[in-house]
XYZ file of C-alpha atoms in Angstrom:
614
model
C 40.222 70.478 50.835
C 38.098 71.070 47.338
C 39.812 69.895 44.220
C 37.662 70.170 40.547
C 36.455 67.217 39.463
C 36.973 67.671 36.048
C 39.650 69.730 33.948
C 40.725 70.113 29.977
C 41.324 67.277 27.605
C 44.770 66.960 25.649
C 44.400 65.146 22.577
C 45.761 62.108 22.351
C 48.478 60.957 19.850
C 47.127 58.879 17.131
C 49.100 55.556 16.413
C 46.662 53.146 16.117
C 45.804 51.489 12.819
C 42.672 49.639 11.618
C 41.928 46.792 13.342
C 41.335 43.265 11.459
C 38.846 40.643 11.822
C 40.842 38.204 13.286
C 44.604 38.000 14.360
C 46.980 35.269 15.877
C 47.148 36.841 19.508
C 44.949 39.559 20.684
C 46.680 40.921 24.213
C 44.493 43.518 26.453
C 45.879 45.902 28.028
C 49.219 48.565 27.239
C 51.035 48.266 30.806
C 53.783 46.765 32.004
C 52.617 43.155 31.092
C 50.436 43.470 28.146
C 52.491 46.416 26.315
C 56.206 44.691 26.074
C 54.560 40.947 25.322
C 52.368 42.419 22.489
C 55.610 44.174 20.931
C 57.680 40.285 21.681
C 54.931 38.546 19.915
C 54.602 40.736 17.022
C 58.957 41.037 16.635
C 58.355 36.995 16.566
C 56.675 37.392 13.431
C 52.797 36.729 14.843
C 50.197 39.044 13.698
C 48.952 40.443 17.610
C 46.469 43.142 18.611
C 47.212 45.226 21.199
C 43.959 46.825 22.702
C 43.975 49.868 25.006
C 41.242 52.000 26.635
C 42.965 55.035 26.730
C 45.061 57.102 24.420
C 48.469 57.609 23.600
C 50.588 60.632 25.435
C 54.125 59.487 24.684
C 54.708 63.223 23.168
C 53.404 64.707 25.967
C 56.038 66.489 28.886
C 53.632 65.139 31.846
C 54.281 61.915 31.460
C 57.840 62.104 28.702
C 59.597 63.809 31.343
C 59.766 61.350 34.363
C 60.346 64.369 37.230
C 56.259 65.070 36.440
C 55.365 62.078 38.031
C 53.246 63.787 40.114
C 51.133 65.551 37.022
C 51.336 62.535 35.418
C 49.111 60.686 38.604
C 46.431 63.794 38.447
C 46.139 64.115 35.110
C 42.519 62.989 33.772
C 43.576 62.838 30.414
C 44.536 59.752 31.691
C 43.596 58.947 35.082
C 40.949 56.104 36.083
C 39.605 56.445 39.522
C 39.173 53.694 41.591
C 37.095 54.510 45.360
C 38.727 51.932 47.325
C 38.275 50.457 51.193
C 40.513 49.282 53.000
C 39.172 47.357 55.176
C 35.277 45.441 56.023
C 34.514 48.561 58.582
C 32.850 51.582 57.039
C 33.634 53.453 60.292
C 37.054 52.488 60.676
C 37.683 53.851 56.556
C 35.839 57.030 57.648
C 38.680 58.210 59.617
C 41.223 57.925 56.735
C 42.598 61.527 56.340
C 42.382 61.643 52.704
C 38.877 59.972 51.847
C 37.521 61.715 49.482
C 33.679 62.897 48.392
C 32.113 64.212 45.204
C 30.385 67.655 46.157
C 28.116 67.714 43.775
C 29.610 70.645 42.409
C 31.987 70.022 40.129
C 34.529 69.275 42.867
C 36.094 66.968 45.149
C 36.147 67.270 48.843
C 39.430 65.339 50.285
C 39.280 64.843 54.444
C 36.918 64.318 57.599
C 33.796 66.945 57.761
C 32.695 66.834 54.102
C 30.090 69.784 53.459
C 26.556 68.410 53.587
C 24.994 66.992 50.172
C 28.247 65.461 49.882
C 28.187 61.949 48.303
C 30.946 59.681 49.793
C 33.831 58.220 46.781
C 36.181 56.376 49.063
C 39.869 56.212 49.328
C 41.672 57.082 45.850
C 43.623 54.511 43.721
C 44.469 55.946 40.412
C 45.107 53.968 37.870
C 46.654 54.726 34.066
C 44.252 54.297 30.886
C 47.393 55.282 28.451
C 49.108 53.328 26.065
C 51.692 52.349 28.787
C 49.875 51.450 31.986
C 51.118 52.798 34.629
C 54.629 52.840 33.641
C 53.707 56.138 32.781
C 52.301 57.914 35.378
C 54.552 56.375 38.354
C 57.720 57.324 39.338
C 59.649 54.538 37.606
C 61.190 53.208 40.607
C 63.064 49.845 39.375
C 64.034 47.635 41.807
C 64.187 44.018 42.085
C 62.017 41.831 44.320
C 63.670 39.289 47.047
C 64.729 35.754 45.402
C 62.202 34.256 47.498
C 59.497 36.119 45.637
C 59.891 34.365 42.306
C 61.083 31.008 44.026
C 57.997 30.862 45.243
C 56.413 29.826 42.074
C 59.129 26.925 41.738
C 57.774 26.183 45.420
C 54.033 26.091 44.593
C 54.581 24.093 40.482
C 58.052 22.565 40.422
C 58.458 25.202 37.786
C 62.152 25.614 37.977
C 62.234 28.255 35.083
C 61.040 30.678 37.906
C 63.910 30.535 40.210
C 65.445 33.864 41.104
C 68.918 32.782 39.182
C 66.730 32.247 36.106
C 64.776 35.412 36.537
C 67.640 37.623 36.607
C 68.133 36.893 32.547
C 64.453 38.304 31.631
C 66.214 41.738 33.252
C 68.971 41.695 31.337
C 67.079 41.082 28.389
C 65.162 44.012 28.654
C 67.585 46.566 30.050
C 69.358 48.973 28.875
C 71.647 50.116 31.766
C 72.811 53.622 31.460
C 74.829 54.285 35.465
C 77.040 50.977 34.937
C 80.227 50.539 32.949
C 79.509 48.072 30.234
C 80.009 44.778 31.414
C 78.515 43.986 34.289
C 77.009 40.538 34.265
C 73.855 41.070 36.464
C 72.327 43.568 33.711
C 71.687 44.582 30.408
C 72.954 46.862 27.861
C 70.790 46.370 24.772
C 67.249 46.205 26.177
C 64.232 48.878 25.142
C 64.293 49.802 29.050
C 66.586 52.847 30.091
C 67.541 52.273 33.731
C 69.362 55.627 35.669
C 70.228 56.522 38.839
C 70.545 60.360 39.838
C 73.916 62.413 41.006
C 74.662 61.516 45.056
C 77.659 63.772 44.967
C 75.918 65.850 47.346
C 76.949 63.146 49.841
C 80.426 64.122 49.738
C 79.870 67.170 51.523
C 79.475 66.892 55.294
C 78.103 70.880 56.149
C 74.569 69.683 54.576
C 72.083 69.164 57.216
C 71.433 65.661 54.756
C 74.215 64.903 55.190
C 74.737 64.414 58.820
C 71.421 62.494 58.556
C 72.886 60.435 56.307
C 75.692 59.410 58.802
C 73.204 58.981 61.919
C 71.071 56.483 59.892
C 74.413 54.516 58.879
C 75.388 54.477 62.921
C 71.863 52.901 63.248
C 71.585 50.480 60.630
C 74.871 49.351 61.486
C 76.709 50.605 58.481
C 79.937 52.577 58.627
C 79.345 56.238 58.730
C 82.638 57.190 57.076
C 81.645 54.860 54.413
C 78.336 56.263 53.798
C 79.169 58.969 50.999
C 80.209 55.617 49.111
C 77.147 53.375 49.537
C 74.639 56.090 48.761
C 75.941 54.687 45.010
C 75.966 51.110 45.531
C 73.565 49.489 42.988
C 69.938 48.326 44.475
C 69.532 45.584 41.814
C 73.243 43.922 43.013
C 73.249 40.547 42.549
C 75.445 38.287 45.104
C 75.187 36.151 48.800
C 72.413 36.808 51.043
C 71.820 40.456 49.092
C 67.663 40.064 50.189
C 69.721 40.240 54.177
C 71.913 43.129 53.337
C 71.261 46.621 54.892
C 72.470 49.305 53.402
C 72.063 53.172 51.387
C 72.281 52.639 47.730
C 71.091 54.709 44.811
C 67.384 54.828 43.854
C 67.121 52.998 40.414
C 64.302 54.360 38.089
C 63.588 53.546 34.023
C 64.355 56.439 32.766
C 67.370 57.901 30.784
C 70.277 59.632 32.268
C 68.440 62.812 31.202
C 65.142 62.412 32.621
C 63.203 61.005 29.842
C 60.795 58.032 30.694
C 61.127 54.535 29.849
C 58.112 52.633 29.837
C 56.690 50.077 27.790
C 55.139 52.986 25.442
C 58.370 53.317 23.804
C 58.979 49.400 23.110
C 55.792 49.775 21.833
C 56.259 52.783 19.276
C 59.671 51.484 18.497
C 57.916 48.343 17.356
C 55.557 49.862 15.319
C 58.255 52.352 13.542
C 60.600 49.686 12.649
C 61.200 48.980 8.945
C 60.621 45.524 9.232
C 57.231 46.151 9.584
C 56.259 43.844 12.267
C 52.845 42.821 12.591
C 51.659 44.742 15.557
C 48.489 46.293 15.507
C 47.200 48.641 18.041
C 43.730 49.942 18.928
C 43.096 52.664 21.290
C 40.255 53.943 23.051
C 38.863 50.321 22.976
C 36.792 48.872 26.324
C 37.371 44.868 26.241
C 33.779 43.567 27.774
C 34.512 39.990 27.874
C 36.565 37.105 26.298
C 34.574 35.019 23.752
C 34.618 31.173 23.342
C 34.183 28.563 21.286
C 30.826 27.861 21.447
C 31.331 23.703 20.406
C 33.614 24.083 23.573
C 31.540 25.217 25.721
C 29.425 21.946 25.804
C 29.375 19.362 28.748
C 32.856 17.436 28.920
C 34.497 19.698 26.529
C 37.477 22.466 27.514
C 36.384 25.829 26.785
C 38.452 27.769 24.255
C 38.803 31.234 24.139
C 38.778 32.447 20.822
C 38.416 36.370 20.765
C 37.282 39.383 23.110
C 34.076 41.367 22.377
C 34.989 45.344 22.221
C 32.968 48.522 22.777
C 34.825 51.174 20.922
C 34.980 54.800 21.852
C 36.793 57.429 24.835
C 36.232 57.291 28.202
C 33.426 54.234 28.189
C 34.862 53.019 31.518
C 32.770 54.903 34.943
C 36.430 54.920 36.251
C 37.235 57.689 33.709
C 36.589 60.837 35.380
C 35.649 62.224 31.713
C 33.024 59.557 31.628
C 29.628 60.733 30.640
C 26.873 59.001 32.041
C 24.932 56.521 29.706
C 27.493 57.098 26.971
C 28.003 54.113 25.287
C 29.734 52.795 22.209
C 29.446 50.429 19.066
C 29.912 46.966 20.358
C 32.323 44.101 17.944
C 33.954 41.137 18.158
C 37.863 40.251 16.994
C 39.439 36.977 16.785
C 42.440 35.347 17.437
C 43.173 32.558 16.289
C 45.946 31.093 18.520
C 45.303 33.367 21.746
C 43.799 35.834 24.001
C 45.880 37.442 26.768
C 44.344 39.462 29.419
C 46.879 42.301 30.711
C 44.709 44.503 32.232
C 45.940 44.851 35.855
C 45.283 43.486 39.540
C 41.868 45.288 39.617
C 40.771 44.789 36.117
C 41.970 41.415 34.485
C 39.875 39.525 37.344
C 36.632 41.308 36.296
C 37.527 41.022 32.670
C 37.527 37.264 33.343
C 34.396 37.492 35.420
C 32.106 38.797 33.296
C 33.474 36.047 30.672
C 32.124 33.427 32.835
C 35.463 32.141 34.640
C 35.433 32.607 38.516
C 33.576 31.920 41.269
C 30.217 30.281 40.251
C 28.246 31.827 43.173
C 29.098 35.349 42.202
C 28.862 34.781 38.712
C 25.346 33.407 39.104
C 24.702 35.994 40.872
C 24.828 38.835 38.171
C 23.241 35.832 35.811
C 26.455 35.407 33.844
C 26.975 31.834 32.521
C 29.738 30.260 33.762
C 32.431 29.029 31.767
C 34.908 27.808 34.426
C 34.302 28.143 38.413
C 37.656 29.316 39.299
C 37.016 30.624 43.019
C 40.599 32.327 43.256
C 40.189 35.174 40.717
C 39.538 38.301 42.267
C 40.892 36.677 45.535
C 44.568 37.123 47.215
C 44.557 40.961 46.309
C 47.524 42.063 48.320
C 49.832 45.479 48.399
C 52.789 46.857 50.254
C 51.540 48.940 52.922
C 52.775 52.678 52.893
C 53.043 55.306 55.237
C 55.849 58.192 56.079
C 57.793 60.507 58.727
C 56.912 63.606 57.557
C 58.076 66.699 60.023
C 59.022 70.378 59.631
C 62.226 71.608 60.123
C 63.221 74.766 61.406
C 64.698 75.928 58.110
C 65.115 74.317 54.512
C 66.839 70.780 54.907
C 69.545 70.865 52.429
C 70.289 67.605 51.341
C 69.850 64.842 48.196
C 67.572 61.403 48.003
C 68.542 59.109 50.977
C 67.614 55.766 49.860
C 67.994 53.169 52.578
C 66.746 49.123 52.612
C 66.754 47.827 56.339
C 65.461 44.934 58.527
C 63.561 46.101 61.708
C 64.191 43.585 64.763
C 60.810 41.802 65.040
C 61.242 40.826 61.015
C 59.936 37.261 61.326
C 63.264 35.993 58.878
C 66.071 37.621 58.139
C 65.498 39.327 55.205
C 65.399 43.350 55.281
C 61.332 44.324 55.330
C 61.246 48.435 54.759
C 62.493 49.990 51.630
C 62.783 54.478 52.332
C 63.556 57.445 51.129
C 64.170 60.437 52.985
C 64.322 64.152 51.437
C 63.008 67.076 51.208
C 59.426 66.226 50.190
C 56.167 65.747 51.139
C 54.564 62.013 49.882
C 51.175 60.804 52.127
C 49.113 58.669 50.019
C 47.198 59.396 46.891
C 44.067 61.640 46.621
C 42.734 64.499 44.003
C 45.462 66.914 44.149
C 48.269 65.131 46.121
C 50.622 66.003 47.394
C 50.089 68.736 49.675
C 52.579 70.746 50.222
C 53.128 71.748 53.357
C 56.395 74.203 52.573
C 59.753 74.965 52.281
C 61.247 73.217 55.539
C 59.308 69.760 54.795
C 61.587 66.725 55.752
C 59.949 63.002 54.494
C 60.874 60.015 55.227
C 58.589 57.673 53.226
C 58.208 53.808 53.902
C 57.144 50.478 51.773
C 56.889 47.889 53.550
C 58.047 44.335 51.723
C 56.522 41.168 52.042
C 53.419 42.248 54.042
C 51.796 38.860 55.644
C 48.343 39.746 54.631
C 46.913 39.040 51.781
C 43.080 38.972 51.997
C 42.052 41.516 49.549
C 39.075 40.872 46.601
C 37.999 42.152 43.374
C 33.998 41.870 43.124
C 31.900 42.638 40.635
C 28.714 44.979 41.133
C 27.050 44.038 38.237
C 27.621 42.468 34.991
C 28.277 45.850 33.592
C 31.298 45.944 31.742
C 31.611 49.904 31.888
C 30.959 49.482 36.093
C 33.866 49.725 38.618
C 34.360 46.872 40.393
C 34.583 46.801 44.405
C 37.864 46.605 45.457
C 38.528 45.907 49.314
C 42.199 45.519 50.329
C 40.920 44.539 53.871
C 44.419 45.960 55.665
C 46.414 44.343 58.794
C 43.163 41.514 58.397
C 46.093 38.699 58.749
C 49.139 38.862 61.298
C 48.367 42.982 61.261
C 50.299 43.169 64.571
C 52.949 42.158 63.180
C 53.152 44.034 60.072
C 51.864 47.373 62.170
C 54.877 46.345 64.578
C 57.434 46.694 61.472
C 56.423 49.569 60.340
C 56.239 50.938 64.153
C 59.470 49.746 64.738
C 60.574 51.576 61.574
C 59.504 54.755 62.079
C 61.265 54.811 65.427
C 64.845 54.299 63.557
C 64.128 57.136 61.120
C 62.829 59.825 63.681
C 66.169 59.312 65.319
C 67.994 60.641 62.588
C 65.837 63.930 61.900
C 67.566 66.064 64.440
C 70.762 65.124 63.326
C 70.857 67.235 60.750
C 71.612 69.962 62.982
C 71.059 73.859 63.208
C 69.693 75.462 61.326
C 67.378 73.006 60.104
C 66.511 71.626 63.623
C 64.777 70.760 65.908
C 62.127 69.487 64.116
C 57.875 69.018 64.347
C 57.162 66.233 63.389
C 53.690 66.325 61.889
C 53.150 62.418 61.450
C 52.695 59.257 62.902
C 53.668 61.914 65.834
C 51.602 65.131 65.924
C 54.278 67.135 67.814
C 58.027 67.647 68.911
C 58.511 65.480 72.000
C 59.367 62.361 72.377
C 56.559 61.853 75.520
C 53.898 62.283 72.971
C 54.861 60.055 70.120
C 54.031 56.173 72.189
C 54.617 53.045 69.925
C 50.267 52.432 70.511
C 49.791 56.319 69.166
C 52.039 54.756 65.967
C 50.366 51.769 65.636
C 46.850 53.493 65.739
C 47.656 55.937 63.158
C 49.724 53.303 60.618
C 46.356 50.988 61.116
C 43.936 53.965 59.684
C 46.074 56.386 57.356
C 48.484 53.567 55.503
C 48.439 53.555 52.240
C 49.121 51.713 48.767
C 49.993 51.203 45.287
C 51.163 48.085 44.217
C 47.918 46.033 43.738
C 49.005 42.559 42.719
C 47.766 38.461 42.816
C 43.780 38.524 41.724
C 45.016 35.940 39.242
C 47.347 34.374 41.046
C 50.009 31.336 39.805
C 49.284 28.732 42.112
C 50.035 24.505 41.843
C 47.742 21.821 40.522
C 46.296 20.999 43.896
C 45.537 24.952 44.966
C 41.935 25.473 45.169
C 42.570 29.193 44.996
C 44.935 28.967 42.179
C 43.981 30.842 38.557
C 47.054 30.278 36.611
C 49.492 27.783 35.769
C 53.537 28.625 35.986
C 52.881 29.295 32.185
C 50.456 32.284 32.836
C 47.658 29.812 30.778
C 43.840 30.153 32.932
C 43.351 26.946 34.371
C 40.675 24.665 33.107
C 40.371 26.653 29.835
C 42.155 26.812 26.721
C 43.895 29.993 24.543
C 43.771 32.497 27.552
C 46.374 33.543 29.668
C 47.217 36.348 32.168
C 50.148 38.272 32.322
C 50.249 41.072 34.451
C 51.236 42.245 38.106
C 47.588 39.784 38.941
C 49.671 36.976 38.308
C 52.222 37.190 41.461
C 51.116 34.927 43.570
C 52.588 37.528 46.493
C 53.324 40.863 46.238
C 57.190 40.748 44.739
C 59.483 43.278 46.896
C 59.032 47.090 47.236
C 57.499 48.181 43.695
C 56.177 45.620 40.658
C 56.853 47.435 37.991
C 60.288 46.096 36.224
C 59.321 42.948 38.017
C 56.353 42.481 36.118
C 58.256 43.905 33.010
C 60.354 41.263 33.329
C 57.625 38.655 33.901
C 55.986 40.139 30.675
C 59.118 38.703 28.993
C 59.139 35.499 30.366
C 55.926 34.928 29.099
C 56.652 35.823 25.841
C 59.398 33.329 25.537
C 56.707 30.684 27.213
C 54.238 31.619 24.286
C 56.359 31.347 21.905
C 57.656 27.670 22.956
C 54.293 26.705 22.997
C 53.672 28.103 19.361
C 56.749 26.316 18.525
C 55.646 22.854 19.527
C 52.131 23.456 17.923
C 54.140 24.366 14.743
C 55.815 21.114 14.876
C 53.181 19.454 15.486
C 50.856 20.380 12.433
């Protein structure tokens, strides 16, 4: 498949003000992390910066209206490509369906027998330059990681303030729940983010082929089929006993309005910046951070580094991930101040190189590249992990009439009890991500697509190839490298489950061919090592989390204290989806939303006690 490489450029909104010399917090990065913290800081009364590389498309439908998701992901007005492996075997990546190679001509080629001359890219992982993150080109699932994902930083610091029951508040501090009645004590109703579910009435009516799949997956999950009309509504983000053990439908959460506008951190953002009271937010767009500066007097022998400002290169598309980049192009290069701190917020894949090519991470690689090094901290970059992804995807003999099936479930060789796959079934087609995805294979496509929670492997890295600032990093997930039988064995396990409910839907949508794991329509050809095989090459991700990972005092590999602060250093922290120490539940977003807000509320304790203290 050929896809162009390069296509028109919408212009960009223009919010951004002047910047000044020097500010109280300067925050890097617009996502999920960096974009609601800025906006807390500056409501606080604290002059901030907010820096982002990209632009600002909150006006614009493709990524407004939250049903473009896909557009949103393609789009290069916004889109930074990162050529990913996923594993130490070059071989082993070559047989990923959807690698992808730069022709030479303008296009892309996506698949196995690239036309000669063709220059190899890797495996696709977009990424959002947009004021925003990627809260705005996703598709805004919300959903709330397993308690034992944030007790787990209680586990590693003693930090209590991370307990699950804790947690829950930063939520319903920043939600604004639109498919509850008022009321309800596990959410919010004042927040900047608009959660929504869609209409499962659909459900109701048992003559749609979706239907009758719906009831065959309750018989084989265990749930009541009579009852199942009723718990396609129940609310993913419940709160109550043993919930992270609970199988069962519910209704797909997203943050966006009841009418299908986005909610991202974008709109905290501009709603900041609008308000009459004139908070003292600042942002500056089109901006490439190239390092963290520090206090040179702190930098001496015995002394604790200090980070006192970032060093900027201002101008569009400077980054080689920008598929609009233009070889060579460069921009002015300054330096901005802050004079309380910096915050990095740039993501799993670039906050570790923005602290690398500071000087903080491992010495050896640092020395490498001949950057000085300001603190040997030989866990950033380290511990990149991601919920593997694959799907059921078969053709049915006619158009499958049905809604969204959303369905959390434990498969039987789950090492605890806690449910381990997170689906949704309709009638789509999702594979992975690639120029041009999805493909779409026609009218009678049937999907059943998988995340798989708490994967056991996380031995991913974020390397530097140079001490280029405007260079891609190399990014290796390393797949299945740790207990990848097992994990391969969940995901085996629940693909058999789902294919059992395909041909329940009945005439005249089945019998069904399926087109993957299985490449056919009998059972004798779809074996559990076929599976296995094909889930090893052809999964998938997009929740890249933990190269800056909270760890304890004794952790060699830890990079951050419970407080987000960058251990051995002074006025940085990181506060992003890097900072998980694992990979929290079935999609980071309004996790790490809500993480942004905790450390808001930690910054601003600490500015508290400093205030006291002078």
């Amino acid at each position: 498949m050929r896809y162009h490489l390069l296509c028109a450029v919408a212009a960009s909104t223009a919010i951004a003000t002047p910047a000044a010399s020097s500010y109280d917090y300067i925050v890097v990065g617009s996502g999920p992390g960096g974009g609601p913290l800025a906006a807390d800081l500056a409501r606080a009364g604290y002059s901030t910066l907010l820096i982002e590389a990209g632009g600002d498309e909150g006006d614009n439908p493709t990524y407004a209206d939250i049903m473009n998701f896909n557009e949103a992901a393609n789009d290069e007005t916004t889109r930074w490509d990162f050529w990913v492996k996923h594993s130490d075997d070059p071989a082993r990546d070559l047989k990923f369906k959807h690698t992808t190679w730069d022709t030479g001509e303008g296009t892309f080629y996506v698949g196995l027998d690239p036309p000669e001359g063709a220059k190899l890219l890797g495996i696709q992982y977009p990424r959002a330059a947009v004021l925003g993150g990627c809260a705005m080109h996703n598709a805004g699932v919300c959903s709330m990681p397993a308690d034992d994902d944030w007790n787990i930083v209680v586990n590693k610091t003693g930090d209590t303030s991370w307990s699950a029951e804790n947690m829950r508040k930063y939520l319903k501090k920043i939600e604004k729940n639109e498919y509850l009645p008022p009321g309800d004590e596990a959410h919010g109703y004042d927040g900047w983010l608009a959660t929504s579910v869609a209409d499962n009435s659909w459900a109701k009516n048992d003559s749609l082929p979706g239907t009758r799949m719906l009831r065959k997956l309750a018989k084989l999950t265990g749930q009541d089929p009579d009852k199942a009309a009723d718990l396609v509504n129940r609310d993913i983000n419940e709160v109550g006993e043993n919930v992270d053990e609970t199988t069962s439908f519910y209704n797909m959460v997203t943050h966006a309005t009841s009418k299908g506008k986005r909610s991202s951190p974008n709109n905290h953002i501009r709603a900041t910046l609008a308000d009459p009271a004139k908070y003292p937010l600042t942002v500056k767009l089109h901006t490439l951070v190239t390092r963290v500066l520090f206090d040179n007097a702190t930098l001496k022998a015995g002394s604790t580094p200090r980070a006192i400002g970032v060093e900027v290169m201002d101008g569009a598309s400077l980054y080689k991930a920008d598929p609009k980049h233009v070889p060579g192009t460069k921009g002015p290069v300054s330096q901005i101040f802050a004079s309380r701190e910096v915050i990095v917020s740039g993501g799993a894949f670039n906050s570790p190189q923005i602290l690398k090519l500071s000087g903080i991470g491992p010495a050896a690689e640092l020395t490498k590249f001949n950057i000085p090094v300001v603190k040997d901290l030989p866990g950033v970059g380290e511990n990149l992990g991601d919920n593997y992804e694959g799907s059921l995807l078969a053709m049915g003999s006619a158009p499958v009439e049905s809604g969204l099936i959303t369905l959390l479930f434990r498969t039987p060789s789950a090492p605890t009890k806690k449910r381990n796959i997170y689906t949704w079934c309709g009638a789509f087609s999702f594979e992975g991500f690639w120029p041009g995805f999805p493909t779409y294979h026609g009218p009678t496509q049937y999907t059943c697509a998988m995340v798989h929670m708490a994967p056991k492997s996380q031995a991913g890295s974020v390397n530097l190839v140079s001490a280029d600032p405007q260079d891609k990093p190399d990014i290796n997930f390393r797949f299945f490298e740790r207990h990848g039988d097992q994990d391969l064995r969940e995901l085996v396990e629940a693909a058999n489950l789902l294919r059992q409910a395909f041909n329940a839907a009945g005439e005249p949508a089945a019998p069904f061919v399926e087109k993957h794991p299985c490449n056919g329509d009998t059972d004798q050809l779809c074996t559990d090592e076929l599976q296995t095989e094909y889930f090893k090459l052809q999964a998938y991700s997009h929740h890249a989390t933990s190269t800056c990972a909270i760890g304890g005092d004794e952790e060699e590999m830890a990079v951050l204290d419970s407080k987000f602060r960058v251990r051995g250093v002074e006025g940085l922290r990181v506060v992003d989806a890097s900072a998980f120490p694992v990979v929290p539940g079935a999609f980071p977003s309004c996790p790490t939303m809500m993480l942004s807000a905790k450390a808001a509320e930690d910054i601003l304790a600490d500015a508290k006690k400093k205030k006291k203290k002078t």
